[in-house]
Short mmCIF file of C-alpha atoms in Angstrom, two decimals:
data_model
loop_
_atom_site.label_atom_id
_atom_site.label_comp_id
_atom_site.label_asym_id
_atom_site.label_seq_id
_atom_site.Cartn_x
_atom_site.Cartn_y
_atom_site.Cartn_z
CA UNK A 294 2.50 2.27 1.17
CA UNK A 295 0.26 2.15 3.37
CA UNK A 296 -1.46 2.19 5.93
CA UNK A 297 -0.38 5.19 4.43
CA UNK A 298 1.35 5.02 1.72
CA UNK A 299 -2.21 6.58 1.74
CA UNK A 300 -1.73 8.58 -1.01
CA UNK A 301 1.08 7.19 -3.45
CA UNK A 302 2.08 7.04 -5.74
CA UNK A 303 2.50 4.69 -2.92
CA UNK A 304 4.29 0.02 -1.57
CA UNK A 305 2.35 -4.04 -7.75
CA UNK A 306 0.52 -6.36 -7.91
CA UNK A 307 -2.05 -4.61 -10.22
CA UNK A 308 -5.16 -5.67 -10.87
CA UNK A 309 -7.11 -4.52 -13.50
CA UNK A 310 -10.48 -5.37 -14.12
CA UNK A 311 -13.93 -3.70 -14.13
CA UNK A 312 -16.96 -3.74 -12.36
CA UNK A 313 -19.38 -2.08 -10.71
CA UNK A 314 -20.37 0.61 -8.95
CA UNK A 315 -23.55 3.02 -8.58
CA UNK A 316 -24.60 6.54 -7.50
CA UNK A 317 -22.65 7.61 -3.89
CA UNK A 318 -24.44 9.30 -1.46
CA UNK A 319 -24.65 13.24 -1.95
CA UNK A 320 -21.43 14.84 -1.71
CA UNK A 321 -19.35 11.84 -2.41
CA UNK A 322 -18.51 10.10 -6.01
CA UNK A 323 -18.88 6.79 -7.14
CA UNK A 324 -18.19 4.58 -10.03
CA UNK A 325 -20.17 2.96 -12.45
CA UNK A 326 -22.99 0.70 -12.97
CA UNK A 327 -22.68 -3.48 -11.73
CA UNK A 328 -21.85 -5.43 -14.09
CA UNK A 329 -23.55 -8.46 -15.17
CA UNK A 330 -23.15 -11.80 -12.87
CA UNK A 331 -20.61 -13.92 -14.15
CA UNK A 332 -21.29 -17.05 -15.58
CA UNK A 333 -22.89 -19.46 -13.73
CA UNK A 334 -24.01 -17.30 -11.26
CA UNK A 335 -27.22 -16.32 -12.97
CA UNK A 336 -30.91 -17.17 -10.99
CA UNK A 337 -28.18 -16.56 -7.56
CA UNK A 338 -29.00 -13.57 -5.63
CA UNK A 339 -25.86 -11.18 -5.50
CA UNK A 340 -23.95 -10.18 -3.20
CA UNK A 341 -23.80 -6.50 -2.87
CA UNK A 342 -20.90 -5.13 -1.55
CA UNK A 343 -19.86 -1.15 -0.71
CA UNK A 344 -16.31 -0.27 -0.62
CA UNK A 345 -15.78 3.24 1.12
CA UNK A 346 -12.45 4.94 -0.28
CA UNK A 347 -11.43 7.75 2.26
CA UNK A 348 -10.77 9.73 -0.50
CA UNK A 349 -10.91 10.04 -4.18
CA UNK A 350 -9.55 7.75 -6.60
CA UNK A 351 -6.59 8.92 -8.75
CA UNK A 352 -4.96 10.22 -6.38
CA UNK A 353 -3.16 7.57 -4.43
CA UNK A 354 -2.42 4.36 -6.41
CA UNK A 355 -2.32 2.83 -3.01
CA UNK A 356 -6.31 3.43 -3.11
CA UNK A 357 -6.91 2.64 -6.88
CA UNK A 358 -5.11 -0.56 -6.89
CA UNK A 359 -8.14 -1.23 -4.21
CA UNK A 360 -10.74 0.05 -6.44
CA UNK A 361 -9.43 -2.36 -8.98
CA UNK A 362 -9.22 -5.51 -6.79
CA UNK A 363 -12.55 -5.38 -5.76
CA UNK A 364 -14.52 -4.68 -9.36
CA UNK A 365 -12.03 -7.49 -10.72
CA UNK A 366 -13.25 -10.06 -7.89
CA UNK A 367 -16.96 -8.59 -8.13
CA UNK A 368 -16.89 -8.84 -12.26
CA UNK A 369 -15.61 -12.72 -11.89
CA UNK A 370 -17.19 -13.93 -9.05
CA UNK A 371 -20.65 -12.22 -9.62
CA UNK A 372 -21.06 -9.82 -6.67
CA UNK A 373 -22.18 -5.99 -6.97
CA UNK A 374 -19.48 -3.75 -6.00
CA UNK A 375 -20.06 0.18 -5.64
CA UNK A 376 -17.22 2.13 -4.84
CA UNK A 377 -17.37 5.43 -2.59
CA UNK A 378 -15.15 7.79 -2.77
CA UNK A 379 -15.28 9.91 0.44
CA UNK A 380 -14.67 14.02 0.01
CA UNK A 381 -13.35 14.54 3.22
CA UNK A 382 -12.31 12.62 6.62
CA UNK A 383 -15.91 13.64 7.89
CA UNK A 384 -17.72 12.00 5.25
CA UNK A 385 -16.08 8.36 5.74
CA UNK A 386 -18.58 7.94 8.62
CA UNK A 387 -21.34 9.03 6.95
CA UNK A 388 -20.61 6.83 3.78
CA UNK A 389 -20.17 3.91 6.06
CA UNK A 390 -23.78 4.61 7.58
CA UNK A 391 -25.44 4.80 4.31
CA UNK A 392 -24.02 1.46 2.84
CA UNK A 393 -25.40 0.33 6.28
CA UNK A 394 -28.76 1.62 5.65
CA UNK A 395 -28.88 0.52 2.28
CA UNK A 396 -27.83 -3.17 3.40
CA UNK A 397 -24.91 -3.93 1.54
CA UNK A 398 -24.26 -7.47 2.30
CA UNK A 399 -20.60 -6.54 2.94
CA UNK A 400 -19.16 -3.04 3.89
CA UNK A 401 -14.97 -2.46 3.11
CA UNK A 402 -13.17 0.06 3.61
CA UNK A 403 -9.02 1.29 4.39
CA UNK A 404 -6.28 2.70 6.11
CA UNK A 405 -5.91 4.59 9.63
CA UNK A 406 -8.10 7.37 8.30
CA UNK A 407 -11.34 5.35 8.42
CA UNK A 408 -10.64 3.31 11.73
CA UNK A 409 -12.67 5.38 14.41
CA UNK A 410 -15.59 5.75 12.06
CA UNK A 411 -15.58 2.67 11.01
CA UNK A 412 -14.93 1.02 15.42
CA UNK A 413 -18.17 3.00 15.66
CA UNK A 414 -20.67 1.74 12.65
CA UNK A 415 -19.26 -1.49 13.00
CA UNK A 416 -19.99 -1.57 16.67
CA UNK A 417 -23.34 0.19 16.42
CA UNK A 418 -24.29 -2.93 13.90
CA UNK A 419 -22.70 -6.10 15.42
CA UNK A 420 -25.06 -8.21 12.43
CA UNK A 421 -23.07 -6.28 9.91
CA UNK A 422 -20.11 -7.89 8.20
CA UNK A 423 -17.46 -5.28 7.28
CA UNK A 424 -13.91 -5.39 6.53
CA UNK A 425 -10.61 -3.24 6.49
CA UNK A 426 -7.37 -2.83 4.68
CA UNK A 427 -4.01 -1.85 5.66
CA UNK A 428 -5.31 -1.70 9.97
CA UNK A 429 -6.48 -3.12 12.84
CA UNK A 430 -9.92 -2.87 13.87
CA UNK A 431 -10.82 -5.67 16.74
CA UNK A 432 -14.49 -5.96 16.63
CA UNK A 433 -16.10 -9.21 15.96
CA UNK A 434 -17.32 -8.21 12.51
CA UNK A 435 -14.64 -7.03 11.08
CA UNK A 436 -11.99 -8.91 9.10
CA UNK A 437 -8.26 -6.47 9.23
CA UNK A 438 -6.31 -7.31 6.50
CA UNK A 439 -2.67 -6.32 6.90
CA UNK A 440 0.73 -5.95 5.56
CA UNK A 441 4.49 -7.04 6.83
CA UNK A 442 5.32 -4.00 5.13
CA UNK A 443 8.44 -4.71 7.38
CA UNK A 444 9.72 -7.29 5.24
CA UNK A 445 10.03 -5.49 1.86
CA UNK A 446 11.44 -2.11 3.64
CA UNK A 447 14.08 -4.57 4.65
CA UNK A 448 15.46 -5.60 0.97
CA UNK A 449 14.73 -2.02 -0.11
CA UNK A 450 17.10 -1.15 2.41
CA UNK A 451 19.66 -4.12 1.43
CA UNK A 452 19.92 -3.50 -1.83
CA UNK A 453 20.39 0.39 -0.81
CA UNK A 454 23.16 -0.83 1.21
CA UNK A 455 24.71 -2.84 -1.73
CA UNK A 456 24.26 -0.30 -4.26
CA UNK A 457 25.49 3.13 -2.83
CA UNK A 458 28.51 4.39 -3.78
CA UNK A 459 28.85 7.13 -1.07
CA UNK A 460 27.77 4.87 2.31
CA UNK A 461 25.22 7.33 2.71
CA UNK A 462 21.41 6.11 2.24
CA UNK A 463 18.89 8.80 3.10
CA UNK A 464 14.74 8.18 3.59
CA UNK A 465 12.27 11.32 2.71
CA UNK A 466 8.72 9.62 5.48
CA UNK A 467 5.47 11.12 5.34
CA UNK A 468 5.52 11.56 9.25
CA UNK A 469 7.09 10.60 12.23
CA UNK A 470 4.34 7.72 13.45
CA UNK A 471 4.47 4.93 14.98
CA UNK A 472 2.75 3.12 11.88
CA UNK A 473 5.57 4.25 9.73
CA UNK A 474 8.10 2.70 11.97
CA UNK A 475 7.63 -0.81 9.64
CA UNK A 476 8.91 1.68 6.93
CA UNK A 477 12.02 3.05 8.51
CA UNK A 478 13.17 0.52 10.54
CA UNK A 479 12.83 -2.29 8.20
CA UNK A 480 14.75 -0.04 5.88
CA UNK A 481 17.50 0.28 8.21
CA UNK A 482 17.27 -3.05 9.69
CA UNK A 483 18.18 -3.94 5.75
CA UNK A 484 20.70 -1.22 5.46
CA UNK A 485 22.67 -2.65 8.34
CA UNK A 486 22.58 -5.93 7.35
CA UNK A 487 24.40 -5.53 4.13
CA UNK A 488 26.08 -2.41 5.18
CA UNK A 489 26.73 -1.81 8.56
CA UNK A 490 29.18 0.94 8.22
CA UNK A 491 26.54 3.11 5.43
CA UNK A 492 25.34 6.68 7.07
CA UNK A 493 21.03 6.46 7.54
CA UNK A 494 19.45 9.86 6.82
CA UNK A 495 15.78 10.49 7.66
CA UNK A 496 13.74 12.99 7.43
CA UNK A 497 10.12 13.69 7.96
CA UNK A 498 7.54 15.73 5.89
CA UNK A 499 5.08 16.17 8.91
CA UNK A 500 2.12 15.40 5.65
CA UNK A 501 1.37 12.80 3.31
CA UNK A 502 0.42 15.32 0.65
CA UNK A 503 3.12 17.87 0.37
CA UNK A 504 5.59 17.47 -2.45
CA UNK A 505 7.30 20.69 -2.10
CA UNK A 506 8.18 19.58 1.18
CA UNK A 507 9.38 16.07 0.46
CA UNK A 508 11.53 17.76 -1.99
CA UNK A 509 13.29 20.34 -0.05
CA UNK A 510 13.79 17.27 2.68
CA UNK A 511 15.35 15.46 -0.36
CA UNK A 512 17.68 17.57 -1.27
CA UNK A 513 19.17 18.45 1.60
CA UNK A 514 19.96 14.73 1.87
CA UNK A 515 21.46 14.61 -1.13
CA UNK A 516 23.80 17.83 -0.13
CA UNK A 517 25.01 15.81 3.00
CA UNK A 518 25.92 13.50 0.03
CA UNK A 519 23.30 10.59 0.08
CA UNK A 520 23.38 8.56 -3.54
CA UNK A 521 20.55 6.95 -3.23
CA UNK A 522 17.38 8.44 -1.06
CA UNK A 523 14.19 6.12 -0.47
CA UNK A 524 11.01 7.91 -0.65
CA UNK A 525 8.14 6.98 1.72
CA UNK A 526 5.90 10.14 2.18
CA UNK A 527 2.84 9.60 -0.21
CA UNK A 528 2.01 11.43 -2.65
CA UNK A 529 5.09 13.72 -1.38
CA UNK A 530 7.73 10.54 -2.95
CA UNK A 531 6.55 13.24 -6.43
CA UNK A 532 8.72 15.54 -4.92
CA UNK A 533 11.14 13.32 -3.90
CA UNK A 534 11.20 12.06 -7.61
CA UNK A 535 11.62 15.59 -8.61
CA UNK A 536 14.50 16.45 -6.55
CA UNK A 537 15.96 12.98 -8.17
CA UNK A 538 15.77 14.30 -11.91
CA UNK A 539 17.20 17.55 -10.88
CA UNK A 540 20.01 16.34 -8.91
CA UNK A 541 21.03 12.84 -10.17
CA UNK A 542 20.59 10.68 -7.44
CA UNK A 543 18.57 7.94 -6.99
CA UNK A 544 15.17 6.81 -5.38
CA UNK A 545 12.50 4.45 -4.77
CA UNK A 546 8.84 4.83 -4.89
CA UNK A 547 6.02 2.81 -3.33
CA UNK A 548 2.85 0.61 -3.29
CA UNK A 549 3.15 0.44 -7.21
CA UNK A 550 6.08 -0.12 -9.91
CA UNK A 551 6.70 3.82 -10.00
CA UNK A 552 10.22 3.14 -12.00
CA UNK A 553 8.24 3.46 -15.35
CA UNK A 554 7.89 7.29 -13.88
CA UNK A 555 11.60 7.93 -14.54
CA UNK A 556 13.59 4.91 -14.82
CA UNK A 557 16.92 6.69 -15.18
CA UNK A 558 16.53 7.77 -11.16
CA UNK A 559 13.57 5.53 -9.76
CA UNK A 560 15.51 2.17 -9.58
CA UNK A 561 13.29 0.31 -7.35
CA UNK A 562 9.59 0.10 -6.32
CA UNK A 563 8.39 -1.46 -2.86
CA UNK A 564 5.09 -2.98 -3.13
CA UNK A 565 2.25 -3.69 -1.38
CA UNK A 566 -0.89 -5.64 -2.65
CA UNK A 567 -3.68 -3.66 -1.78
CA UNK A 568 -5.34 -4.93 -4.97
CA UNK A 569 -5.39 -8.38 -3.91
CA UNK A 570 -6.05 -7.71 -0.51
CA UNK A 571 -9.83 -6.22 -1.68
CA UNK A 572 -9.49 -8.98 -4.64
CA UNK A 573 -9.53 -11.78 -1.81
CA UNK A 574 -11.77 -10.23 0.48
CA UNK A 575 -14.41 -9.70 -1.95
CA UNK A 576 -13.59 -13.59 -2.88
CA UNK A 577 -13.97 -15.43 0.33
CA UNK A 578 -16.96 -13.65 1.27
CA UNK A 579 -18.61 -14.40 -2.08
CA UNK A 580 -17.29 -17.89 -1.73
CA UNK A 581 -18.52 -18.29 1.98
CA UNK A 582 -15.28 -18.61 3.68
CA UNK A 583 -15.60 -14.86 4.99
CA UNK A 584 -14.63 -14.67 8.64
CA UNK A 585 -13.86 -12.12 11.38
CA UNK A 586 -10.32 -11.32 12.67
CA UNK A 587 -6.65 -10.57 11.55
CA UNK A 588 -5.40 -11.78 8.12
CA UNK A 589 -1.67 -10.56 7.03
CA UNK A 590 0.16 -10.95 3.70
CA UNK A 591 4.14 -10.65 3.62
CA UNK A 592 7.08 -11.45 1.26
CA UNK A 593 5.68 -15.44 1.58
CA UNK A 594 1.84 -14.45 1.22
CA UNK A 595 3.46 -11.89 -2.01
CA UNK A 596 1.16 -9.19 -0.62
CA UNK A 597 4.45 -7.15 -0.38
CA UNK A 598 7.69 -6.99 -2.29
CA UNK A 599 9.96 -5.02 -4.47
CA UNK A 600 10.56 -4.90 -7.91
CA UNK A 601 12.94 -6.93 -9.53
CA UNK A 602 13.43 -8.69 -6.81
CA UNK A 603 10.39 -10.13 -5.57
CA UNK A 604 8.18 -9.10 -8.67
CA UNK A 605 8.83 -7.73 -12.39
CA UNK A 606 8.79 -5.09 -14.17
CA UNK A 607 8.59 -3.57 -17.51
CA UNK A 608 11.21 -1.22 -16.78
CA UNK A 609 15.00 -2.43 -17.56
CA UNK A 610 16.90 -2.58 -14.54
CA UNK A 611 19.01 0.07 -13.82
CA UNK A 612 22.96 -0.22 -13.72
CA UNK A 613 23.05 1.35 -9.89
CA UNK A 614 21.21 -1.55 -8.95
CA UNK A 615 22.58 -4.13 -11.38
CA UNK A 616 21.64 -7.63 -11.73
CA UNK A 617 24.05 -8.73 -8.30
CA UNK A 618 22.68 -7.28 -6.00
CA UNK A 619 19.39 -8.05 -7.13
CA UNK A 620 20.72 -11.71 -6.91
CA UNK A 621 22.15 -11.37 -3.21
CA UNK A 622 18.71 -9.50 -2.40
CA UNK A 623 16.59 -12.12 -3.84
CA UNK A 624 18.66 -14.63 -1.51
CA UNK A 625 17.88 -12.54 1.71
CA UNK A 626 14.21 -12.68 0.70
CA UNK A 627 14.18 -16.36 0.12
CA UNK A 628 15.66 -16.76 3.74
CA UNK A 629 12.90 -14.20 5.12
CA UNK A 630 9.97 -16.54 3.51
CA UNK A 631 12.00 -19.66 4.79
CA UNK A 632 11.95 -17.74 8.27
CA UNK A 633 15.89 -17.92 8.65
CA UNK A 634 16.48 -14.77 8.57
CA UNK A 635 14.10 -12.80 10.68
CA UNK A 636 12.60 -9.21 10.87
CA UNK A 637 10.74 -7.77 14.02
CA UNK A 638 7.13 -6.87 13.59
CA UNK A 639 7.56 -3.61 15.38
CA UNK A 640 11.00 -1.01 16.11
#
């Protein structure tokens, strides 16, 4: 999810693919070697390009679909990509200033987490090009690429309203943030819209890493009667799963397809792109169309989405969902892309 979904499990588009990577700075991992330049490239000096993970990767897929994006692009369009993996918070800065002093030809990196370090490198080197996912950062080296994360909560919450049996929908959220407000109240915004009369439930974890909390919040939902309960809290949605399979209500996941988990309780996935986000970045800047300022993928861009609706998946879908109102949510996404049906940027 993310400017969050920082840690999930999760709002795929997955890219696979391989690429480079070298030794991180002390403290900090990295991945493997470059690969070769890709055909036609050879005799071309390469682009080198750092991408600084605020934390390790495996443990959010929101991050590893990054990882991916960027060693795919790098492998095909001939640039060097070295992935970071930062230990802590602390060490984003510090991973930022070494790619700087080791002049990579492009520094990326992601999420809320890394925007004051990266407002102060950035600014400290105004000849620098960097880049960030999934925020803001308005410097005028920076590309921010972002997410109408807005738009997908909204059929998530459609086809929530569609599907329950009980007219009560409950939502397990990492935190109570303003950044998480395109989560819940595109949710709701949905909910209404096909349901007006359905009960919302929300709760927040108050962490994006605690699934025994997430858990507990989701199944007190469930005793109030909710049938179907949309996590949003990170890697807490595993405890939200949990509390699925032990209950027998349904969920959602995010970032990535996470029905394959447990397709018997996760119906539905809401996606996010961060793979292609790093896939295009790396792109354009290879390609020399690279520039500064705000670029945003939505439902029309298909930087966001949710399965079976917007995307496939290998899992069957599941008979709570069914087949119409995937149809009737497919429609309302159509009319979002079309832009006659609208969602607000903000709640």
């Amino acid at each position: 999810m993310k400017k969050l979904l920082l840690a999930l499990t999760t709002f795929a588009v997955l890219a696979a693919g391989c690429s480079a990577g070298g030794n991180a700075p002390a403290g900090n991992a990295s991945t493997d070697k470059p690969k070769e330049q890709a055909a036609g490239q050879e005799g071309a000096a390469k682009k080198r390009i750092a991408l600084i993970l605020p934390e390790k990767i495996g443990v959010n897929p929101f991050f590893q679909q990054m990882d991916e994006g960027a060693k795919k692009a790098g492998q095909e369009f001939g640039a060097e990509v070295k992935s970071i993996e930062s230990t802590d918070h602390g060490a984003i800065e510090e991973n930022l200033r070494v790619a700087v002093a080791e002049n990579y030809d492009l520094i990326i990196t992601s999420s809320f987490e890394a925007e004051d370090a990266l407002k102060k490198v950035a600014a400290e080197n105004p000849d620098r090009n960097f880049a960030i996912i999934d925020t803001v950062v308005d410097l005028p080296n920076v590309r921010s690429v972002t997410f109408r994360e807005q738009e997908a909560a909204y059929l998530m919450g459609a086809a929530a309203g569609l599907a329950t049996k009980t007219n009560k929908v409950g939502m397990v959220v990492a935190m109570d943030i303003p950044l998480l407000k395109k989560w819940t109240g595109g949710f709701q915004e949905g909910l209404k819209s096909t349901n007006p009369n359905a009960e919302f439930l929300v709760n927040y974890v108050g962490s994006f890493t605690d699934p025994a909390k997430a858990k507990e919040l989701a199944l007190l939902q469930a005793s109030k009667g909710a049938d179907f309960i949309n996590g949003a809290a990170a890697v807490g949605d595993l405890g939200v799963f949990e509390a699925a399979k032990e209950k027998g209500f349904f969920t959602a996941g995010q970032d990535v397809d996470r029905t394959t988990i447990d397709p018997e309780h996760i119906v539905l996935s809401q996606l996010k792109g961060t793979d292609a986000a790093a896939y295009e970045t790396v792109k354009s800047f290879v390609e020399g169309s690279f520039k500064p300022g705000v670029v945003n993928y939505g439902l029309k861009e298909k930087g966001v989405g949710v399965t079976y609706v917007t995307h496939e998946s290998k899992t069957p879908l599941n008979a709570f969902i069914g087949q119409e109102v995937v149809d009737k949510v497919k429609a309302i996404s159509e009319e979002i892309i079309a832009g006659t049906r609208k969602v607000p940027d903000s709640f």
